[in-house]
Tab-separated table of C-alpha atoms and ligand atoms in Angstrom:
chain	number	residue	atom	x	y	z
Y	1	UNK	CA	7.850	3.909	18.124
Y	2	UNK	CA	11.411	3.717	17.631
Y	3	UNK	CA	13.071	6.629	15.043
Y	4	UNK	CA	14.292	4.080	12.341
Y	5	UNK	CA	10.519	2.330	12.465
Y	6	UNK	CA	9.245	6.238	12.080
Y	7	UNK	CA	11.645	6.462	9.207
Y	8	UNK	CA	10.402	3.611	7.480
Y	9	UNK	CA	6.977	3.952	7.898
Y	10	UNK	CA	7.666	7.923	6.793
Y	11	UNK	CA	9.083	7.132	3.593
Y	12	UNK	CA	6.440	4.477	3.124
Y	13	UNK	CA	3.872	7.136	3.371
Y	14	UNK	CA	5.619	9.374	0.684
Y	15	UNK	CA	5.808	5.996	-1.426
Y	16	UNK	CA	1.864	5.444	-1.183
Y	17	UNK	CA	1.398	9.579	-2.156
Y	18	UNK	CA	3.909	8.960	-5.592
Y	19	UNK	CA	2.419	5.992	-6.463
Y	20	UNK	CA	-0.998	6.715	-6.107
Y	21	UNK	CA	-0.583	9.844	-8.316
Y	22	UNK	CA	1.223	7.627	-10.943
Y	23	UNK	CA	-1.801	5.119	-10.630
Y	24	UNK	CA	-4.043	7.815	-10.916
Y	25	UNK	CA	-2.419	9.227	-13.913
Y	26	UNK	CA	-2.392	5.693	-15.638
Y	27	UNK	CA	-6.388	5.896	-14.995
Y	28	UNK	CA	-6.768	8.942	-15.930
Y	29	UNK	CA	-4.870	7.100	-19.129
Y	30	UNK	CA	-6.998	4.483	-19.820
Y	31	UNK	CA	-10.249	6.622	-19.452
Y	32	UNK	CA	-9.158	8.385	-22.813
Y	33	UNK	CA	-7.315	5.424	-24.600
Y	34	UNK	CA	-3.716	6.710	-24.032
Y	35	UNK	CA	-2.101	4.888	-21.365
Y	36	UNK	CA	1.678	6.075	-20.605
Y	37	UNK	CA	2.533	2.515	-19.996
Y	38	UNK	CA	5.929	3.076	-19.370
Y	39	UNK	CA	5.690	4.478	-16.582
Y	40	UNK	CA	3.870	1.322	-14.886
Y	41	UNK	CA	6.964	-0.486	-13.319
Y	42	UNK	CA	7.500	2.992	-11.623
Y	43	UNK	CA	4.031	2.432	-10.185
Y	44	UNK	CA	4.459	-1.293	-8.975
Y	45	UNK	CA	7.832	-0.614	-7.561
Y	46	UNK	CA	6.264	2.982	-5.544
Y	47	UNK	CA	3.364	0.391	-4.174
Y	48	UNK	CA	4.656	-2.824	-3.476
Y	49	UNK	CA	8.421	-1.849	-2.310
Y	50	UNK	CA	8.520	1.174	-1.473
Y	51	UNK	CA	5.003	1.143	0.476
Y	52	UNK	CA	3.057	-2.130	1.225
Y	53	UNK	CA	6.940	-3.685	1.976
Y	54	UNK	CA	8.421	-0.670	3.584
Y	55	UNK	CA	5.763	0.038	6.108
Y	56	UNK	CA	5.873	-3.696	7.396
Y	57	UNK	CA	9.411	-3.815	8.204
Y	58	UNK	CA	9.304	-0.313	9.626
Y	59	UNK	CA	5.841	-2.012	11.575
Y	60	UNK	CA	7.995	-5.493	12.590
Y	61	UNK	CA	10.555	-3.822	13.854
Y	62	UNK	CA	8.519	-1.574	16.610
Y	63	UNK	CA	5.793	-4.079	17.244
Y	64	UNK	CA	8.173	-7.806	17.102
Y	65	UNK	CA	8.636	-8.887	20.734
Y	66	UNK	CA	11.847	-7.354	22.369
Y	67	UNK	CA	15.313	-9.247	23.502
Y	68	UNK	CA	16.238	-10.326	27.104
Y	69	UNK	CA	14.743	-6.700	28.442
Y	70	UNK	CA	11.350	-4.787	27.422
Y	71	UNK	CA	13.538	-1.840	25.462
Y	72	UNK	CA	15.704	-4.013	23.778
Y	73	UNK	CA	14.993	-4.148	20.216
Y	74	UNK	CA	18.537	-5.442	18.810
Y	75	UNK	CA	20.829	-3.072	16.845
Y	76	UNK	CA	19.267	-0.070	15.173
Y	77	UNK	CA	22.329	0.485	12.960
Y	78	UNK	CA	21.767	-2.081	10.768
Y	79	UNK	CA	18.541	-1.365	9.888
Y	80	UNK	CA	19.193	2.425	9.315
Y	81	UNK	CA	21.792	0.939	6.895
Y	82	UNK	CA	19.036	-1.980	5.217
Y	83	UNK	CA	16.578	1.282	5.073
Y	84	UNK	CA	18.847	3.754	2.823
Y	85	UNK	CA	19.610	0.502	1.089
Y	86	UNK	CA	16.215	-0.413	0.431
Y	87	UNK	CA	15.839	2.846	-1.002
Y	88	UNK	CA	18.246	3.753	-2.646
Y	89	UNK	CA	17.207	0.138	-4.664
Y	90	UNK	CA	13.904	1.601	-5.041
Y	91	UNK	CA	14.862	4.494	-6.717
Y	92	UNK	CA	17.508	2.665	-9.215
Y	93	UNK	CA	14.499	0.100	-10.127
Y	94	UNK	CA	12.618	3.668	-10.871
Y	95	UNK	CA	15.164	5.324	-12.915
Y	96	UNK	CA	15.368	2.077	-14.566
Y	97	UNK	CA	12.612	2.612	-17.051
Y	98	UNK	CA	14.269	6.086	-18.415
Y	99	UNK	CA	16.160	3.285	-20.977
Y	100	UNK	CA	18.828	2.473	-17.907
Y	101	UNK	CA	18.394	-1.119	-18.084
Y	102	UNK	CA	21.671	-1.805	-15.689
Y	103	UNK	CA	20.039	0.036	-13.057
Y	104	UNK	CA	17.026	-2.584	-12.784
Y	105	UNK	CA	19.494	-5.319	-12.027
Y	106	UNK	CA	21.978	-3.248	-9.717
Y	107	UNK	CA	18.548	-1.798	-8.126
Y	108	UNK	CA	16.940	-5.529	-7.295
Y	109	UNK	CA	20.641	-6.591	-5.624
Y	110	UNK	CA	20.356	-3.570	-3.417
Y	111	UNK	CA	16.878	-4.607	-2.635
Y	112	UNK	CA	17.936	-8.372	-2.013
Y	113	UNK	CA	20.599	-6.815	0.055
Y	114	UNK	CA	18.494	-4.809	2.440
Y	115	UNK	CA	15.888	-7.724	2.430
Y	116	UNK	CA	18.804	-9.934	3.942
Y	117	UNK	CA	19.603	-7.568	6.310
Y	118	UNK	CA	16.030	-7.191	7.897
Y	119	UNK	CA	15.884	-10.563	7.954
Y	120	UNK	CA	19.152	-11.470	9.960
Y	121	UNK	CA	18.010	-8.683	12.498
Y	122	UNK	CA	14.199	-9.469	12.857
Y	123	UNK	CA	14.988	-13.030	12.926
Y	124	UNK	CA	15.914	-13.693	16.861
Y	125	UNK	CA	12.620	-11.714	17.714
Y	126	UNK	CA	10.210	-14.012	16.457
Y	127	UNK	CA	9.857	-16.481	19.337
Y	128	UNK	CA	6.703	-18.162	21.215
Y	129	UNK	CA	5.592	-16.176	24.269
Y	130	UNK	CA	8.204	-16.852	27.385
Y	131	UNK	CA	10.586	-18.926	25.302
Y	132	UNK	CA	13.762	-16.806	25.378
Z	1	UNK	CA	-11.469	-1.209	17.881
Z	2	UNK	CA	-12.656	2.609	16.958
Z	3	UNK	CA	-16.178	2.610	14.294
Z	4	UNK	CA	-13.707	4.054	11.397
Z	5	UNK	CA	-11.618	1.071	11.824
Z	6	UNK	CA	-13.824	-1.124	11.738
Z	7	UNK	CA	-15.702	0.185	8.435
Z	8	UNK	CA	-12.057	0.242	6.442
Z	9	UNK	CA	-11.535	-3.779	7.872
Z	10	UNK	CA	-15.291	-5.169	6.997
Z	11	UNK	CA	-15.003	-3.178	3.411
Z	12	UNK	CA	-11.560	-4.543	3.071
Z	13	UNK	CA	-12.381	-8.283	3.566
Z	14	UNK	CA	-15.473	-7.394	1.204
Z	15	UNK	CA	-12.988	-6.648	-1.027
Z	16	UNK	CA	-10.777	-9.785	-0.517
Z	17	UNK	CA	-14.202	-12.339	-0.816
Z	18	UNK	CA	-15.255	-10.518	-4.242
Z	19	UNK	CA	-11.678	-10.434	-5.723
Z	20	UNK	CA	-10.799	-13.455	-5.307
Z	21	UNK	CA	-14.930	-14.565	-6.874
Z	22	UNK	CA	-12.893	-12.755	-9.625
Z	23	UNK	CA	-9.634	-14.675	-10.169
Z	24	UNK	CA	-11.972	-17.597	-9.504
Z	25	UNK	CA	-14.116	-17.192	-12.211
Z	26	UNK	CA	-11.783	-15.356	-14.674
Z	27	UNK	CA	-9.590	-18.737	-14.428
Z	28	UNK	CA	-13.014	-20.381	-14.845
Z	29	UNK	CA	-14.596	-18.854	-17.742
Z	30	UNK	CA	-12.766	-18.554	-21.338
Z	31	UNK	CA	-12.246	-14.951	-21.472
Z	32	UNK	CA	-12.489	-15.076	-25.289
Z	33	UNK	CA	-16.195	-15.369	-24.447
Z	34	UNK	CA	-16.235	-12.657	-22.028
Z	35	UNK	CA	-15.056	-9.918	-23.158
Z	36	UNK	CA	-15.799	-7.880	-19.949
Z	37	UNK	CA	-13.676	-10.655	-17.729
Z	38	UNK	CA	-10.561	-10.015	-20.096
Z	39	UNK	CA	-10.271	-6.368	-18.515
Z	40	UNK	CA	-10.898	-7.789	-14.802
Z	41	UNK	CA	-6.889	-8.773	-14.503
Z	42	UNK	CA	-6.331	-5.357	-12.961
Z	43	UNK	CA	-9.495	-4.926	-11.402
Z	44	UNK	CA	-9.398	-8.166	-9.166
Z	45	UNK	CA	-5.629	-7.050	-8.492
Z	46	UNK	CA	-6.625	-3.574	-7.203
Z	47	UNK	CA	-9.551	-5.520	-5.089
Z	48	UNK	CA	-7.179	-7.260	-3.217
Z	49	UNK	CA	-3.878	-4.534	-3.088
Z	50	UNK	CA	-6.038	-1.394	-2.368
Z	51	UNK	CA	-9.557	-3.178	-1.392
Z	52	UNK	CA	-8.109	-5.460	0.817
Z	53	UNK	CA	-4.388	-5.077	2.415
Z	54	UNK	CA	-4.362	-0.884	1.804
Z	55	UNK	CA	-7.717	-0.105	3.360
Z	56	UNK	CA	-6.687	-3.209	6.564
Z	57	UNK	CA	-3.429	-0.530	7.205
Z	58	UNK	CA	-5.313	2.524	6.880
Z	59	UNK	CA	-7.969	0.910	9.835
Z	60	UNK	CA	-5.185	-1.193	11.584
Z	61	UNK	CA	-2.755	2.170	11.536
Z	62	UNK	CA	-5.432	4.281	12.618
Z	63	UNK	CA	-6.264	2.294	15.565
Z	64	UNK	CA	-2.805	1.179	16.941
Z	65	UNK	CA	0.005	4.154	16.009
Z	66	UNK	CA	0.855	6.442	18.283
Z	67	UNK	CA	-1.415	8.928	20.028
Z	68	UNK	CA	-1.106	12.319	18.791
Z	69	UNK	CA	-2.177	14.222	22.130
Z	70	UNK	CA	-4.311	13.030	25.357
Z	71	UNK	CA	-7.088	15.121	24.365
Z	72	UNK	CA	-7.134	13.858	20.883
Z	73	UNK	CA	-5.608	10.744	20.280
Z	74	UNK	CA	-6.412	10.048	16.849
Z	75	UNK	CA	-6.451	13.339	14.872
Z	76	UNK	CA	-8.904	14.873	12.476
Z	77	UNK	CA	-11.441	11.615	12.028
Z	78	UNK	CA	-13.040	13.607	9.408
Z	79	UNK	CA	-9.701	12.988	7.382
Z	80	UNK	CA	-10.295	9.228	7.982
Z	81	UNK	CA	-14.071	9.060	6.718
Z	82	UNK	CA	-12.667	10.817	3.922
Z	83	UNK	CA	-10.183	8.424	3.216
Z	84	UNK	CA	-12.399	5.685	3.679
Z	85	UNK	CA	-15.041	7.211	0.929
Z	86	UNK	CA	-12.423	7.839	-1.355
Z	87	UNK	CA	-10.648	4.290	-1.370
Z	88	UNK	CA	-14.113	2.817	-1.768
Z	89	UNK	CA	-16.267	4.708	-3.775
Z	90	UNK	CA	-13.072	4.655	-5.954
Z	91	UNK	CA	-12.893	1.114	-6.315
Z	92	UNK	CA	-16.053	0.807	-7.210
Z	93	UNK	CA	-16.321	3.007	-9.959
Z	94	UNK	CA	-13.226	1.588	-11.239
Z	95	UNK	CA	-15.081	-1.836	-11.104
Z	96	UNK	CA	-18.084	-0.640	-13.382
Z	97	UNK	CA	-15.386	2.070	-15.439
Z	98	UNK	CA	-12.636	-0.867	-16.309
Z	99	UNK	CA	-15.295	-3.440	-18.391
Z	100	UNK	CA	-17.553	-0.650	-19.544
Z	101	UNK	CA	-14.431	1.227	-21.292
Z	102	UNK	CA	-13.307	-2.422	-22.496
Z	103	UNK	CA	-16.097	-2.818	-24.320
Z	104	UNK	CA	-17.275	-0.237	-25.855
Z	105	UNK	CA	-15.992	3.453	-27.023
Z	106	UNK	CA	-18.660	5.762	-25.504
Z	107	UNK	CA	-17.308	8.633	-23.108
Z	108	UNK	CA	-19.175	7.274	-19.917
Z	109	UNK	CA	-17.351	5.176	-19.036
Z	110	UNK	CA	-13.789	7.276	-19.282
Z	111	UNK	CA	-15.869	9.584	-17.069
Z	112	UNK	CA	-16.097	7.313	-14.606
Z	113	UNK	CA	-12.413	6.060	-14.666
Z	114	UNK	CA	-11.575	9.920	-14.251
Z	115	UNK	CA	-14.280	10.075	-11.480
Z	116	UNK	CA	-12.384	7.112	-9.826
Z	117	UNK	CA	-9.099	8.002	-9.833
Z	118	UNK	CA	-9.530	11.242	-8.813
Z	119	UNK	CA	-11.650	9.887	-5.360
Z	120	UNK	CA	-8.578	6.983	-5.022
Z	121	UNK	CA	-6.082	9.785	-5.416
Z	122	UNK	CA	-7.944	12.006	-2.591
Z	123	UNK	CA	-8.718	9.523	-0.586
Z	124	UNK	CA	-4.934	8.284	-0.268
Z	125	UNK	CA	-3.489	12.092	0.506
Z	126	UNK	CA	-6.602	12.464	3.383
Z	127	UNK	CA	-4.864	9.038	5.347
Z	128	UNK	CA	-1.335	10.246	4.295
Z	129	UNK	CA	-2.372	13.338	6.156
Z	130	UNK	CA	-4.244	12.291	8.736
Z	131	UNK	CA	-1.504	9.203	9.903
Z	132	UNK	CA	1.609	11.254	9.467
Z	133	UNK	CA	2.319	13.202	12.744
Z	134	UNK	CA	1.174	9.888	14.467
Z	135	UNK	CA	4.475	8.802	12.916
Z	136	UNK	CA	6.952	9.594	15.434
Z	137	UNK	CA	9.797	8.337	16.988
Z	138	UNK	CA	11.149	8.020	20.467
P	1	HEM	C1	-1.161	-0.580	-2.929
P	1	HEM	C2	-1.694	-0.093	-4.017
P	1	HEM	C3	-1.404	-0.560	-5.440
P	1	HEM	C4	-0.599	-1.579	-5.912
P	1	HEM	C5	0.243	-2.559	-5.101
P	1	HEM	C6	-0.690	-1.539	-7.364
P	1	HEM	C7	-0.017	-2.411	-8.201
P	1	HEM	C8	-0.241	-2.506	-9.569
P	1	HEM	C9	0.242	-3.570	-10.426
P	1	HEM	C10	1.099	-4.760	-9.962
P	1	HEM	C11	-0.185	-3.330	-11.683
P	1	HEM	C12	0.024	-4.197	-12.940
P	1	HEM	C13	-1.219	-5.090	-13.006
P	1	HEM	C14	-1.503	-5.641	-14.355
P	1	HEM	O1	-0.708	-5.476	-15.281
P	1	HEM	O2	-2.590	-6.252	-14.482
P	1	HEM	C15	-0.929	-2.094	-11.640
P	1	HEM	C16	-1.520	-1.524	-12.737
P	1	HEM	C17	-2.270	-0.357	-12.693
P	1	HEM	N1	-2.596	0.376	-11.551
P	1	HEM	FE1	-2.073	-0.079	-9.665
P	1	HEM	N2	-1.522	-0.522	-7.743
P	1	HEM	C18	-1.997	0.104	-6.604
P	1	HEM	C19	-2.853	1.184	-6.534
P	1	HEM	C20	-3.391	1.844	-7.631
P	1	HEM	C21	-4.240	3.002	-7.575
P	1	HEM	C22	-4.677	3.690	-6.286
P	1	HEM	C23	-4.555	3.329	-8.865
P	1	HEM	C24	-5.415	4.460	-9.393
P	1	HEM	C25	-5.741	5.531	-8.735
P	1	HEM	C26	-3.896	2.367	-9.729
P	1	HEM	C27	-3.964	2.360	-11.116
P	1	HEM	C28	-3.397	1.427	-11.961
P	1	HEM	C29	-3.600	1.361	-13.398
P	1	HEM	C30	-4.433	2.319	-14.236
P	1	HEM	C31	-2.884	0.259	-13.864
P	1	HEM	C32	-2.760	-0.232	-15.317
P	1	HEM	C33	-3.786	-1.308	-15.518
P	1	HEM	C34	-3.720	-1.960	-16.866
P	1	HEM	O3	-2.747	-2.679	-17.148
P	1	HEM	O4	-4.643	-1.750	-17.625
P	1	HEM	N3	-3.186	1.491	-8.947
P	1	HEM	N4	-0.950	-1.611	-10.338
């Protein structure tokens, strides 16, 4: 697996531990009619982004068929860059909810950002089997 | 495919064929008349995200990452079985736990939404565990 891949799916891991435990609080919540509510965009954003999303880039990226040779995976730099910018949007969209209502919008164009990025780099891997 | 994987992918499309009998028949039914279906939103959501796509990349991951050593390729299975109980003896409670606490005030049913989050919480840290020194780069 190639380091940046082990660095997404890394982080994803410590995404899926954060937001389970805020899940679990928010249970715990509900079971005695006080649910800190507020705290539920944390939640979503821990288990969709930063997890189920994370961890299938950081998958696409090892598993995708490779260019012209069998090590070539395309430029790693970008994606190290799209990663701390993926995260970095993760944790504004967080911090968001402490009444920082700028840092939800700045947080979701750092997102769209790094989403581009993975894109234009995963894109010229996805071809049928002998095509390129 | 290894046994462990298999049990997280049959559970998980388990949980994919009953969810969506949920959004089905909460879009069906008027939920003014079913009290119990107004509190399924987040249960038939959970179904799918943890039911379904968590517990198919627990198995999947399990399966395909990285060996950890010749002589044991896929670490401490125990860790996975654990995992596996957790996620879905979780969900299940919080399938009986969700419409019992919406309807009614008794402490049962609190017990077992405390019951279930504590086994999805577990379960979750025993893959976390178990996956994350398979998690290595070249
Ligand atoms: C991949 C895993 C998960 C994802 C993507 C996820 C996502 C979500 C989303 C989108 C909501 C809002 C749903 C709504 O308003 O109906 C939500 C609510 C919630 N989640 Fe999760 N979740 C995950 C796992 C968990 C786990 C493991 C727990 C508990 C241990 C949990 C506990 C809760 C609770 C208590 C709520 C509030 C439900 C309500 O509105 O009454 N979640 N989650």
């Amino acid at each position: 697996m190639p380091s940046v891949s082990s660095f997404l799916i890394r982080t994803a891991l410590v995404h899926l531990v954060l937001g389970f435990t805020i899940g679990a609080i928010l249970l715990v919540g509900k079971a005695v009619h006080h649910v800190p509510f507020q705290y539920l965009p944390i939640h979503i954003e821990l288990l969709l982004v930063g997890f189920v999303i994370q961890l299938t880039l950081g998958v696409a990226f090892w598993m995708f068929p490779r260019l012209t040779t069998i090590t070539d995976r395309g430029r790693t730099k970008p994606i190290f860059a799209a990663y701390a910018v993926l995260n970095v949007g993760i944790l504004c969209c967080c911090l968001s909810v402490f009444e920082l209502p700028l840092l939800l919008g700045f947080g979701r164009a750092m997102e769209v950002v790094a989403m581009v990025a993975f894109v234009l780099n995963l894109w010229p891997r996805i071809y049928a089997f002998g095509r390129y | 495919m290894p046994c462990l994987t298999r049990y997280f992918i049959k559970a998980g499309l388990l949980y994919f064929g009953g969810g969506l009998a949920l959004v089905f028949l909460s879009n069906l039914l008027a939920l003014d008349e079913y009290p119990w279906l107004a509190s399924a939103t987040p249960v038939y959501f959970h179904m799918i995200m943890v039911g379904w796509i968590t517990q198919i990349i627990m198995g999947v991951s399990f399966w395909m990452f990285p060996a950890l050593a010749r002589d044991n390729p896929r670490g401490n299975e125990r860790l996975g079985w654990l995992a596996w109980a957790g996620i879905n003896l979780g969900m299940m409670a919080r399938m009986v736990g969700e419409p019992l606490s919406a309807s009614g005030t008794s402490v049962f049913p609190g017990l077992v939404l405390i019951l279930s989050a504590l086994l999805q919480w577990l379960g979750g840290l025993a893959y976390v565990v178990l996956i994350w020194p398979r998690v290595k780069g070249k």
